[in-house]
CSV table of C-alpha atoms (C1' of nucleotides) in Angstrom, one decimal:
chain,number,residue,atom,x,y,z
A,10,UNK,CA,90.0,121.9,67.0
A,11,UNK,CA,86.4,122.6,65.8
A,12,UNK,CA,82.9,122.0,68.0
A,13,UNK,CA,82.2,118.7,66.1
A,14,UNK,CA,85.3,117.4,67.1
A,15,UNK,CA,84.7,118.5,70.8
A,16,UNK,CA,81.7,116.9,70.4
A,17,UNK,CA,82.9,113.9,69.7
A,18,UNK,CA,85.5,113.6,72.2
A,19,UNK,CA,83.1,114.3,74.8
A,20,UNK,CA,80.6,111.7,73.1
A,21,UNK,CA,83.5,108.7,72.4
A,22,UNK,CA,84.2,109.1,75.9
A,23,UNK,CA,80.3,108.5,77.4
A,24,UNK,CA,80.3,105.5,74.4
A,25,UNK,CA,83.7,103.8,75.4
A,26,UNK,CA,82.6,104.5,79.3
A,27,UNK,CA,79.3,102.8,78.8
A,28,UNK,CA,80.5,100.0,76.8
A,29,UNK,CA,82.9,99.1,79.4
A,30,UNK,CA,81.3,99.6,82.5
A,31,UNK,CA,78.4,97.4,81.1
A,32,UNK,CA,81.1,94.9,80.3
A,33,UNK,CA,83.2,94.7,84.0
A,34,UNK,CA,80.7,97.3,86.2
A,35,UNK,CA,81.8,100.3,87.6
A,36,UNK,CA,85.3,99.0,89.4
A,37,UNK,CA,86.0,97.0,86.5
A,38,UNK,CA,86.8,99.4,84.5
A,39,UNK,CA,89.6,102.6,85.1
A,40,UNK,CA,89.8,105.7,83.8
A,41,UNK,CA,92.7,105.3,81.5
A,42,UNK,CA,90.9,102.4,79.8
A,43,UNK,CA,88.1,104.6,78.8
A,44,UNK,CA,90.9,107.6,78.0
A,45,UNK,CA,92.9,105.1,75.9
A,46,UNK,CA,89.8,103.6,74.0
A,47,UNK,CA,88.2,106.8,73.3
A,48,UNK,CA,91.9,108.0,72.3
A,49,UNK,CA,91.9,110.8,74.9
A,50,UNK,CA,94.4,111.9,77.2
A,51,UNK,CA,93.2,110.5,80.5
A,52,UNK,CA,92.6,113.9,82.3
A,53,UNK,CA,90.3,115.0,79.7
A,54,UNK,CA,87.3,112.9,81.3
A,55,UNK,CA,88.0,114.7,84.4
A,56,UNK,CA,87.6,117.8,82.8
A,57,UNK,CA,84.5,117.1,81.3
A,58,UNK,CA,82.7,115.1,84.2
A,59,UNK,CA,84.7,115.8,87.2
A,60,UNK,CA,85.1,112.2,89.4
A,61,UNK,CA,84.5,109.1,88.1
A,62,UNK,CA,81.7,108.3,89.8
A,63,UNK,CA,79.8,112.1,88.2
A,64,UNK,CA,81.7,110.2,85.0
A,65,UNK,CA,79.2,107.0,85.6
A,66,UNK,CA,76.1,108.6,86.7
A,67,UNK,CA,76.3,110.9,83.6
A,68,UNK,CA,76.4,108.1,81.5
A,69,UNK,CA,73.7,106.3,83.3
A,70,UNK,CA,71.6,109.2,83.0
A,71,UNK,CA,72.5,110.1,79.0
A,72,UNK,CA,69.9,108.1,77.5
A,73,UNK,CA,67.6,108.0,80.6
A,74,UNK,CA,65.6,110.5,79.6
A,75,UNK,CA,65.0,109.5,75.7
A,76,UNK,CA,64.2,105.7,77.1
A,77,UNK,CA,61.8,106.6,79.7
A,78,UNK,CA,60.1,108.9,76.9
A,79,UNK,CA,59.9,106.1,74.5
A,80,UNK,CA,57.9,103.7,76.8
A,81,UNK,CA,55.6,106.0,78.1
A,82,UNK,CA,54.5,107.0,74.7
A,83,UNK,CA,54.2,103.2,74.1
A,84,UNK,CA,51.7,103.0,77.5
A,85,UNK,CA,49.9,106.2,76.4
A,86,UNK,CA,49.0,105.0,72.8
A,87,UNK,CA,48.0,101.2,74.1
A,88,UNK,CA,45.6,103.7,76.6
A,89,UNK,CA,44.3,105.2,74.0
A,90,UNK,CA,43.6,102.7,71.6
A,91,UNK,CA,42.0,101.0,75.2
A,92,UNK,CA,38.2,100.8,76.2
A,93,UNK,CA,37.6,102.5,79.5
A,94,UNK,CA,39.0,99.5,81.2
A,95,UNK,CA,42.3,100.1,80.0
A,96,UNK,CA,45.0,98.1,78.4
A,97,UNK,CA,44.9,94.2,78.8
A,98,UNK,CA,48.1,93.1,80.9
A,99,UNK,CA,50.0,92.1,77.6
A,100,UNK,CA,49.7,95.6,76.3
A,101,UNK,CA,50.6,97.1,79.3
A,102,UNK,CA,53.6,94.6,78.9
A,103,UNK,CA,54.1,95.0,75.6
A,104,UNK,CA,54.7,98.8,75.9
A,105,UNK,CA,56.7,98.2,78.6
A,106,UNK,CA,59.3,95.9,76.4
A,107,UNK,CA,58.8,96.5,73.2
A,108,UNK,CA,60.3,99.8,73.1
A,109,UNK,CA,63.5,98.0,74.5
A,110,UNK,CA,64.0,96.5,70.6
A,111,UNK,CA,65.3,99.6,69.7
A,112,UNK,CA,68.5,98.1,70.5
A,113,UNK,CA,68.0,95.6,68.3
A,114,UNK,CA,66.5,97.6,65.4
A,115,UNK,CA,68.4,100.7,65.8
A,116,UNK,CA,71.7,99.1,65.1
A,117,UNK,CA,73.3,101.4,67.5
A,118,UNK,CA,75.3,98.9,69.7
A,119,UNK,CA,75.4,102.6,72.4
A,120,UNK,CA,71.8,101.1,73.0
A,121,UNK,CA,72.7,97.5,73.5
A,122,UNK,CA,75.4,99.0,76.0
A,123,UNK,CA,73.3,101.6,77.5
A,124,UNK,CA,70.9,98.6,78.3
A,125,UNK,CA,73.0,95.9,79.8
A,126,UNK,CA,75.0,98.8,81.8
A,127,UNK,CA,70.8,98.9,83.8
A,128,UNK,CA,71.0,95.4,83.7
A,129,UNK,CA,74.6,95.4,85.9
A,130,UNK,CA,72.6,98.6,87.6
A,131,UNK,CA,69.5,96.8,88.8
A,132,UNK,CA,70.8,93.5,90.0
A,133,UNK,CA,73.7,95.4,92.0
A,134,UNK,CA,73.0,95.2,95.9
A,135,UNK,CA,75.4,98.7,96.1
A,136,UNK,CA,73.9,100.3,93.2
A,137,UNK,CA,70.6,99.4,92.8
A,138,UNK,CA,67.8,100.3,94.8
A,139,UNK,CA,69.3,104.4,94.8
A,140,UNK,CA,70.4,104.4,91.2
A,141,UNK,CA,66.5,102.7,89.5
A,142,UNK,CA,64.6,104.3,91.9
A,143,UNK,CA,66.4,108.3,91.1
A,144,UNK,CA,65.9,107.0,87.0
A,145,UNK,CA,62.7,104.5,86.7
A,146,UNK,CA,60.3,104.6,89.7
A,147,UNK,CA,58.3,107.7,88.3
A,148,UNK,CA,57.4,105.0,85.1
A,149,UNK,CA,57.7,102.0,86.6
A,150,UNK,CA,54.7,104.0,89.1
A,151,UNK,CA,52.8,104.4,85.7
A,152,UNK,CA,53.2,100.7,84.5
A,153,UNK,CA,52.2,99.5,88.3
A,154,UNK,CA,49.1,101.6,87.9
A,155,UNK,CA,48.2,100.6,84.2
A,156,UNK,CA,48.6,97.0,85.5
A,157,UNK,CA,46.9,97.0,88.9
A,158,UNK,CA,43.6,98.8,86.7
A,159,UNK,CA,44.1,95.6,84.0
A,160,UNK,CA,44.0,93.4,87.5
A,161,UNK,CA,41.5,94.8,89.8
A,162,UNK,CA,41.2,91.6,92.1
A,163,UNK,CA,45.2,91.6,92.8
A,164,UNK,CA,46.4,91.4,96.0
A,165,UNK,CA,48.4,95.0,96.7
A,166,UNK,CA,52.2,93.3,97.2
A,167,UNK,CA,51.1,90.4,94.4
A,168,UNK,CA,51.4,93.1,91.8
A,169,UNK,CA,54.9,94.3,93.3
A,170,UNK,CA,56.1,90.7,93.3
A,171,UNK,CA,54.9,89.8,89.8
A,172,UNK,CA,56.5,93.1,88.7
A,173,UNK,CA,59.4,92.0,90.5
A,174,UNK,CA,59.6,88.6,88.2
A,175,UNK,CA,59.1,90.4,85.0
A,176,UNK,CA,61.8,93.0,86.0
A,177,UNK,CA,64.1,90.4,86.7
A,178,UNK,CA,63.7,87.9,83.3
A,179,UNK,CA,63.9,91.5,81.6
A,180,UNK,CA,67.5,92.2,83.3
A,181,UNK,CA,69.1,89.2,82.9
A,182,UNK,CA,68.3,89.7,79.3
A,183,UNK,CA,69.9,93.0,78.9
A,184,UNK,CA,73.0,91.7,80.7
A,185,UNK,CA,73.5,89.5,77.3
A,186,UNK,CA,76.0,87.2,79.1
A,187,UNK,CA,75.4,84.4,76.4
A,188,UNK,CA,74.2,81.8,79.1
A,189,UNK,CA,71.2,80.9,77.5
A,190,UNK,CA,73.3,80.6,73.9
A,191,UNK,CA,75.6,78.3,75.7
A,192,UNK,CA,72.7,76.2,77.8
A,193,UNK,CA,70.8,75.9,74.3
A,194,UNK,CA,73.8,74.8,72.3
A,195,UNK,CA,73.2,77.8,69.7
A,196,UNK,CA,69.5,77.4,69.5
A,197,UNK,CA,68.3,81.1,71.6
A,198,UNK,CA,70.8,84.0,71.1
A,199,UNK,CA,71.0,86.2,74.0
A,200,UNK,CA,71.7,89.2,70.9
A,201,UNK,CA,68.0,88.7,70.0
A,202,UNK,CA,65.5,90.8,72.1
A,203,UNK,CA,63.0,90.7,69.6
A,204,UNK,CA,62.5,86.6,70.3
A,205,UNK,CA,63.1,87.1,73.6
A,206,UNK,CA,60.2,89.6,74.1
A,207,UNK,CA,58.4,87.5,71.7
A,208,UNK,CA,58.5,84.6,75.0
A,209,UNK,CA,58.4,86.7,77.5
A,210,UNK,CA,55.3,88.7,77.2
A,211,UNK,CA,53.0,85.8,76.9
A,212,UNK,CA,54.9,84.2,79.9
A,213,UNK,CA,54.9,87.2,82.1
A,214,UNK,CA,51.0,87.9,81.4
A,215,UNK,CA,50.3,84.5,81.5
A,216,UNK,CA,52.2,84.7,85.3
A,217,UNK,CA,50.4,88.1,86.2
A,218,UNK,CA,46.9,86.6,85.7
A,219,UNK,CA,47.3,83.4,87.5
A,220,UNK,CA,49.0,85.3,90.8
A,221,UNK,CA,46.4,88.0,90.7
A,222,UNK,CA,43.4,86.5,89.7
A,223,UNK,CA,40.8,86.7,92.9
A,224,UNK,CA,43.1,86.5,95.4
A,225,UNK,CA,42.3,89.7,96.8
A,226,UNK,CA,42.3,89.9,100.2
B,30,UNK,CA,98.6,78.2,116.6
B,31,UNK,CA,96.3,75.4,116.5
B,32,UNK,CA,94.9,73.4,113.6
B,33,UNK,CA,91.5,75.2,114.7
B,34,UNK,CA,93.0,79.1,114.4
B,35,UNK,CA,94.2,78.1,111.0
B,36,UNK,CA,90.6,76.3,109.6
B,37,UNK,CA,88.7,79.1,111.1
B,38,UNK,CA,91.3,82.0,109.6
B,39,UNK,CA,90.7,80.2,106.2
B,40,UNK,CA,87.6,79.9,106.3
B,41,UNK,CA,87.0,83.8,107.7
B,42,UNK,CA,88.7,84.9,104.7
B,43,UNK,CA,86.5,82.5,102.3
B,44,UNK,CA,83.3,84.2,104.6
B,45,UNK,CA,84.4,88.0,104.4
B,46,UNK,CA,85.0,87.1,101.0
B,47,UNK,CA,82.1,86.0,100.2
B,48,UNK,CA,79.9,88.7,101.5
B,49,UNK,CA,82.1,91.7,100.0
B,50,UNK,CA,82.6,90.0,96.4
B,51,UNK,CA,78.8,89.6,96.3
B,52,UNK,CA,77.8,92.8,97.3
B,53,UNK,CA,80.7,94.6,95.3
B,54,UNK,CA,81.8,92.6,92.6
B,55,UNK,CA,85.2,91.1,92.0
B,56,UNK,CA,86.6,94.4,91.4
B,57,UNK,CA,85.4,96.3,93.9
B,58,UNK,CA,86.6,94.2,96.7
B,59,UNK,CA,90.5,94.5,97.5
B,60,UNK,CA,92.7,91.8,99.4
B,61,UNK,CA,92.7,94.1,101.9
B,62,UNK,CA,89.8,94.9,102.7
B,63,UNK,CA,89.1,90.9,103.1
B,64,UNK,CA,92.5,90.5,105.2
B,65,UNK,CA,91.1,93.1,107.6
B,66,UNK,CA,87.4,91.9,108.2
B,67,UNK,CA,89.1,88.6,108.2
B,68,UNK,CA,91.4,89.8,110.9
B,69,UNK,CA,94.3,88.1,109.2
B,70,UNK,CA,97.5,89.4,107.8
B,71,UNK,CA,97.2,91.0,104.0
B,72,UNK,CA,99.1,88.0,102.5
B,73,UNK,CA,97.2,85.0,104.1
B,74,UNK,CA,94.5,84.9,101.6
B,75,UNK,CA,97.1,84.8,99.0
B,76,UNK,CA,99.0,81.9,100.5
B,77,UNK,CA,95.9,79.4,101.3
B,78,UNK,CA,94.0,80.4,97.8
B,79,UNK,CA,96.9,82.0,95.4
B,80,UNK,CA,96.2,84.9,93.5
B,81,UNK,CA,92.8,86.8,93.7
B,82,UNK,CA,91.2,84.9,91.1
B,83,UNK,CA,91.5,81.9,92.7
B,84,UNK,CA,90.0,83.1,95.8
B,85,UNK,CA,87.0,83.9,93.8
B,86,UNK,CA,87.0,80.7,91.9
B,87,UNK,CA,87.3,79.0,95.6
B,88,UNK,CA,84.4,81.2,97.4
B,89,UNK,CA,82.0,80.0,94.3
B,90,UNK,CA,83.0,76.6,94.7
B,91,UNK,CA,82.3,76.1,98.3
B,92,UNK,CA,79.3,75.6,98.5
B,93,UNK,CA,78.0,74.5,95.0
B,94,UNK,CA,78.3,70.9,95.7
B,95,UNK,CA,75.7,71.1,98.4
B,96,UNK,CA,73.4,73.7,96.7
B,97,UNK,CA,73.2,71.5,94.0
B,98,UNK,CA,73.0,68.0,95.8
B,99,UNK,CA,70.3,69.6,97.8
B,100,UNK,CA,68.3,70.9,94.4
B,101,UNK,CA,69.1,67.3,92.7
B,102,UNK,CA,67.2,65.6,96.0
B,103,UNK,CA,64.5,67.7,95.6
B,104,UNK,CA,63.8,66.9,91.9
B,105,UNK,CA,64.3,63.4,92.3
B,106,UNK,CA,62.1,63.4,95.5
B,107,UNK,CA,59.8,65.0,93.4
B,108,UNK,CA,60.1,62.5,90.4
B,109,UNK,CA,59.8,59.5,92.9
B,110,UNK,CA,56.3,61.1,93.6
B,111,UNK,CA,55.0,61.6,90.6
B,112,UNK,CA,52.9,58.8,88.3
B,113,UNK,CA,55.1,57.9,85.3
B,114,UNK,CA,53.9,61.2,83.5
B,115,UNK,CA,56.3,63.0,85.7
B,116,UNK,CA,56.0,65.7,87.9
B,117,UNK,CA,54.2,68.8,87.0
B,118,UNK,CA,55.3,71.7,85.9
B,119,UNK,CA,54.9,73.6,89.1
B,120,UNK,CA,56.2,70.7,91.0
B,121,UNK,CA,59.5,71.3,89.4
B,122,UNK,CA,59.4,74.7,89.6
B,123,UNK,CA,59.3,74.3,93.1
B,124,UNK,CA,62.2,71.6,93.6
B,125,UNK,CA,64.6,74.6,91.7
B,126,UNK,CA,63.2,77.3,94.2
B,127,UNK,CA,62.6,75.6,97.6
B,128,UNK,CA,66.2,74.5,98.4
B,129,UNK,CA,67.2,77.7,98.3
B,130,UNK,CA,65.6,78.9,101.1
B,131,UNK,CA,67.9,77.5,103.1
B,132,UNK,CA,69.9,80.7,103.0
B,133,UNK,CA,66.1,82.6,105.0
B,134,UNK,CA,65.7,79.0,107.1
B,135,UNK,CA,69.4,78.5,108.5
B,136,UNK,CA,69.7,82.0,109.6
B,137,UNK,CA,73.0,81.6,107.9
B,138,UNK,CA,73.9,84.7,106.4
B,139,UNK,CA,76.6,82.8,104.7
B,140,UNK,CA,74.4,81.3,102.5
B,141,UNK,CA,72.6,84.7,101.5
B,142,UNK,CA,75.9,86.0,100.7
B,143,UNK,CA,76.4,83.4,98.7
B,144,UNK,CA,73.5,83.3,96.3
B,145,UNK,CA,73.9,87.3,95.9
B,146,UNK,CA,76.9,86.2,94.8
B,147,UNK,CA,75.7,83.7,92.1
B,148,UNK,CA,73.4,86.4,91.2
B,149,UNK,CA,76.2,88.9,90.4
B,150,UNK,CA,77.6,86.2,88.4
B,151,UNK,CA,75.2,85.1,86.4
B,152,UNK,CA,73.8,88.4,85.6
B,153,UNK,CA,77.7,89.8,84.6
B,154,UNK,CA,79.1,89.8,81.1
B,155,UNK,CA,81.9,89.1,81.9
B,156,UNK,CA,81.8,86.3,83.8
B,157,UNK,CA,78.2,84.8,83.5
B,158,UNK,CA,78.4,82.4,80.7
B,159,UNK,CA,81.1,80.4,81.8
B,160,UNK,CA,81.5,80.7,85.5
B,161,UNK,CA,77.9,79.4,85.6
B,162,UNK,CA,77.6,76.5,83.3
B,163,UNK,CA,81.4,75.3,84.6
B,164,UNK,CA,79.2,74.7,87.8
B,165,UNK,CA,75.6,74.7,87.4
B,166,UNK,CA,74.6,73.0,83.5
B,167,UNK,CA,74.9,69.7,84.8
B,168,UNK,CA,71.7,70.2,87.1
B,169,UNK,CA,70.4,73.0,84.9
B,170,UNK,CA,70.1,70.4,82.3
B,171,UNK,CA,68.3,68.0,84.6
B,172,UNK,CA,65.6,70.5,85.5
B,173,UNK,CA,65.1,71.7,81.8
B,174,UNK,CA,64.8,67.6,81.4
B,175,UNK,CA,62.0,67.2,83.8
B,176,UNK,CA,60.3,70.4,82.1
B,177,UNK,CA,60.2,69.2,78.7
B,178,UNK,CA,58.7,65.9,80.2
B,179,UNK,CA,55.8,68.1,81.7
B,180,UNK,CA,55.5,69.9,78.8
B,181,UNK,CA,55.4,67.5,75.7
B,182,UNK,CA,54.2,70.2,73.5
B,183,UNK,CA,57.2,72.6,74.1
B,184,UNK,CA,59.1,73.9,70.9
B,185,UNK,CA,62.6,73.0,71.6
B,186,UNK,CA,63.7,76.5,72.2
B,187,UNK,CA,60.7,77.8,74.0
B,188,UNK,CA,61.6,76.0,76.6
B,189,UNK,CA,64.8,77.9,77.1
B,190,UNK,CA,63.4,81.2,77.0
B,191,UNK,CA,60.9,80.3,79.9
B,192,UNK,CA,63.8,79.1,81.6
B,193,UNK,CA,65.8,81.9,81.4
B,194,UNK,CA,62.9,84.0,82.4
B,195,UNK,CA,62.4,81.6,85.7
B,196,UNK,CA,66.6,82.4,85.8
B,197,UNK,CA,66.1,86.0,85.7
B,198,UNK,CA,63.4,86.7,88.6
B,199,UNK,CA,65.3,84.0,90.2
B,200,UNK,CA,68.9,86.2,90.1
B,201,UNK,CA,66.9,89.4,90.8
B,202,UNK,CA,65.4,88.0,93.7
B,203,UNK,CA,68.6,86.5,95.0
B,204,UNK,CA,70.7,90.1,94.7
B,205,UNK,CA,68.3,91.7,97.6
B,206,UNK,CA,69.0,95.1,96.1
B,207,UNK,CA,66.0,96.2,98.3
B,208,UNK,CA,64.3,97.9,95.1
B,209,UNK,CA,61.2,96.2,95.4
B,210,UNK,CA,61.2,97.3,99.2
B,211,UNK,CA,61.4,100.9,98.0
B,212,UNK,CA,59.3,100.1,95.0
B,213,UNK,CA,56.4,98.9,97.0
B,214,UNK,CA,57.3,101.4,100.2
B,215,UNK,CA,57.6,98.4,102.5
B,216,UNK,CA,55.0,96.1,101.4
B,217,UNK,CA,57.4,93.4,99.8
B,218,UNK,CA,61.0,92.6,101.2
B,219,UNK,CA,64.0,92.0,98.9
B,220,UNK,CA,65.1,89.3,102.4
B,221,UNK,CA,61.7,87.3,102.1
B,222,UNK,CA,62.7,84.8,99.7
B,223,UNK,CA,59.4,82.6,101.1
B,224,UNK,CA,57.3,85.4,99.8
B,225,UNK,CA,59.0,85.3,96.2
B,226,UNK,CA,58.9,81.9,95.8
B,227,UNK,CA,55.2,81.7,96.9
B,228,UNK,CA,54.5,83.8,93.7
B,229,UNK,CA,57.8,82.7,91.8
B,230,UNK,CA,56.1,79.1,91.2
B,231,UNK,CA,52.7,79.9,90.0
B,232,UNK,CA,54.2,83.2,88.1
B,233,UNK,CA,56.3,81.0,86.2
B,234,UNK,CA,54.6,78.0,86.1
B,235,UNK,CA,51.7,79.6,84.2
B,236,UNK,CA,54.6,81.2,82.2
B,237,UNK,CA,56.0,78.1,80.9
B,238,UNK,CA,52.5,76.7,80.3
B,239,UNK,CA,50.7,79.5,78.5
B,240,UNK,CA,53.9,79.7,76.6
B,241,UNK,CA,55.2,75.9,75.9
B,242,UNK,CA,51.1,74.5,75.5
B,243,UNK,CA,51.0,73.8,71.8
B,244,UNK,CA,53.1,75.4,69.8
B,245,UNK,CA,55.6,72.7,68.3
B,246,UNK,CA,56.6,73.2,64.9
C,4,DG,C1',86.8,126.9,76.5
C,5,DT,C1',89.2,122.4,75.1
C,6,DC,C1',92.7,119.5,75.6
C,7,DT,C1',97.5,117.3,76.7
C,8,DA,C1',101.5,116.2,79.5
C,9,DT,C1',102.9,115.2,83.7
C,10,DA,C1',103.3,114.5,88.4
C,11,DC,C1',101.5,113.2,92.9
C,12,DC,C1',100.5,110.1,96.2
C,13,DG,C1',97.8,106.4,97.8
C,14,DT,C1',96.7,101.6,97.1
C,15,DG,C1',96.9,97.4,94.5
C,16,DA,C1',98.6,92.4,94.1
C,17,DT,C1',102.1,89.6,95.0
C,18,DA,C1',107.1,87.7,95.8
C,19,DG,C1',110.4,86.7,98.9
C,20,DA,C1',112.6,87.1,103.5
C,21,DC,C1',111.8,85.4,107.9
D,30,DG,C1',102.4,80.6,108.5
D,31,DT,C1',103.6,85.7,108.9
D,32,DC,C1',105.5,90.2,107.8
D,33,DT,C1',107.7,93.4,104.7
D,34,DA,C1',109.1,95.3,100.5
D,35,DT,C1',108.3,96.1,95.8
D,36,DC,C1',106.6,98.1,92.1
D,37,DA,C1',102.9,98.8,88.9
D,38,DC,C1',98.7,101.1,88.6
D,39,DG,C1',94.8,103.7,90.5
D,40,DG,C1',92.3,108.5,90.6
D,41,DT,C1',93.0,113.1,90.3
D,42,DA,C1',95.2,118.0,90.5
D,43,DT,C1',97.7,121.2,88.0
D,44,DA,C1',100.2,123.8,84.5
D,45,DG,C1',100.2,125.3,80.3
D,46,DA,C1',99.5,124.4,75.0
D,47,DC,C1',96.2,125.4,71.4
DNA sequence: GTCTATACCGTGATAGAC
DNA sequence: GTCTATCACGGTATAGAC
């Protein structure tokens, strides 16, 4: 048995693990599934991760880091390319998706996983609040900031509630449930982020601006 | 046992039901566990609804009818309004939203249970696509009706998109994962649904218009 | 150190007796 | 309508192979 093949045990394990607890969430799926489709004996997750739940939060946290990275480059760059007044809200926007393509563009269906397994993460009432706040609320702090400077007459909740709106189109894209291919008889693919984005940063900064616009109080 | 005991142990099981499923998923809820905080026997469940599936078939069925007779009345109250242009945008907007406030207005926990519950559904892989069309297309496709009619200009899929970004702040906002509570250390409640729909309507309305305003092919 | 085989024991859904 | 029994499957500990 060499180290590459270690490796890859270990690593076919976190890939089958996410794929699958994106697909049916965290009770959905047991460990002998992910043993049997990442053609491991089923102890050897154990051995690795310890429980399952260590098992879940390591993948949760596996491309956390990489992720978080990516976007705040993307706010960084559109700040320096910015006047002193900083980004408009569609840049701030735009970093804040645009980085998500890599799903997309990558071809690395891990991603794709890895971002509907936040998706099932974010929307869960047991999960979410603990889980997004440990993993996100140190950059989502950044984006709040870069958009309360682009919208210096917003109310202080309006910017959490507009947040909120944006956070929530953005999830129930990464959950690709086909819903919208379905609904639109074949005309939008849930599969393509790129045209979603596309809509939905004109939308959400379109939204932004009219909630926050003067109604300071 | 009277005919009441037996409607009210059926419809404690459809009640416990529906609060676990939609706070842990379909599979992280066992009979048991429903049986107990039903206060019933482990097997009742399974003779009134059959196997588990069909208990969470039933719980999602309950109350569709009236959520969407009660959505349907608001749109067509709406329409009945309006000059022969239709109603606008927003006033559409708000015939999808308002109705559900039932679930803050009844004090019926019930009914808050019950839309986390469509929210874990429609934001789930796995059962998402089909669960919700089987019950909610038919209205769905009378809304996005009433939005094309307000928005002349719309590219046919354009108007999808904004509706599945209305869909997703929508499904965030009816989990209640209590992020944005934490997000916004207290300032904005996950419960409040008043407060997200008083930002939900002009938020998206703006979305669909900035979006949808002139850009058929 | 990495991994497999196996066994344990609790819990699951559900059928059938009552 | 209710209770019990069944039996497969769950997570996980352990022993030892490589």
């Amino acid at each position: 048995m060499t180290k590459a093949d270690t490796i890859s045990k270990r690593n076919r394990i976190l890939n089958i693990a996410e794929e699958l607890f994106a697909q049916r969430g965290y009770d959905g799926v047991t460990l002998r599934q992910i043993a049997s489709g990442a053609n491991v004996d089923v102890a050897l997750a154990s051995y690795h991760f310890g429980k399952k739940l260590d098992l879940f939060n390591a993948v949760f946290e596996r491309r956390a880091e990489l992720l978080n990275a990516s976007r705040l480059s993307a706010l960084r760059l559109a700040q320096d390319n910015a006047n002193k007044k900083g980004p408009s809200v569609e840049q701030v926007i735009e970093a804040f998706l645009r980085p998500l393509e890599i799903a997309q563009e990558s071809g690395d269906e891990g991603w794709k996983n890895y971002l509907a397994l936040i998706a099932y993460v974010n929307n869960s009432p047991h999960w979410g609040a603990l889980m997004m706040s440990k993993i996100f609320d140190e950059l989502v702090n950044e984006f709040i900031a870069a958009l309360r400077k682009a919208l210096p007459n917003a109310k202080h909740e309006d910017i959490y509630w507009c947040y909120h709106n944006l956070s929530g189109a953005l999830t129930l894209t990464l959950a690709q449930t086909g819903r919208i291919d379905k609904l639109s008889k074949g005309a939008c693919r849930s599969s393509d982020f790129r045209a979603a984005y596309d809509v939905m940063i004109p939308f959400a900064a379109a939204g932004f601006r009219k909630v926050c616009k003067a109604r300071k109080d």
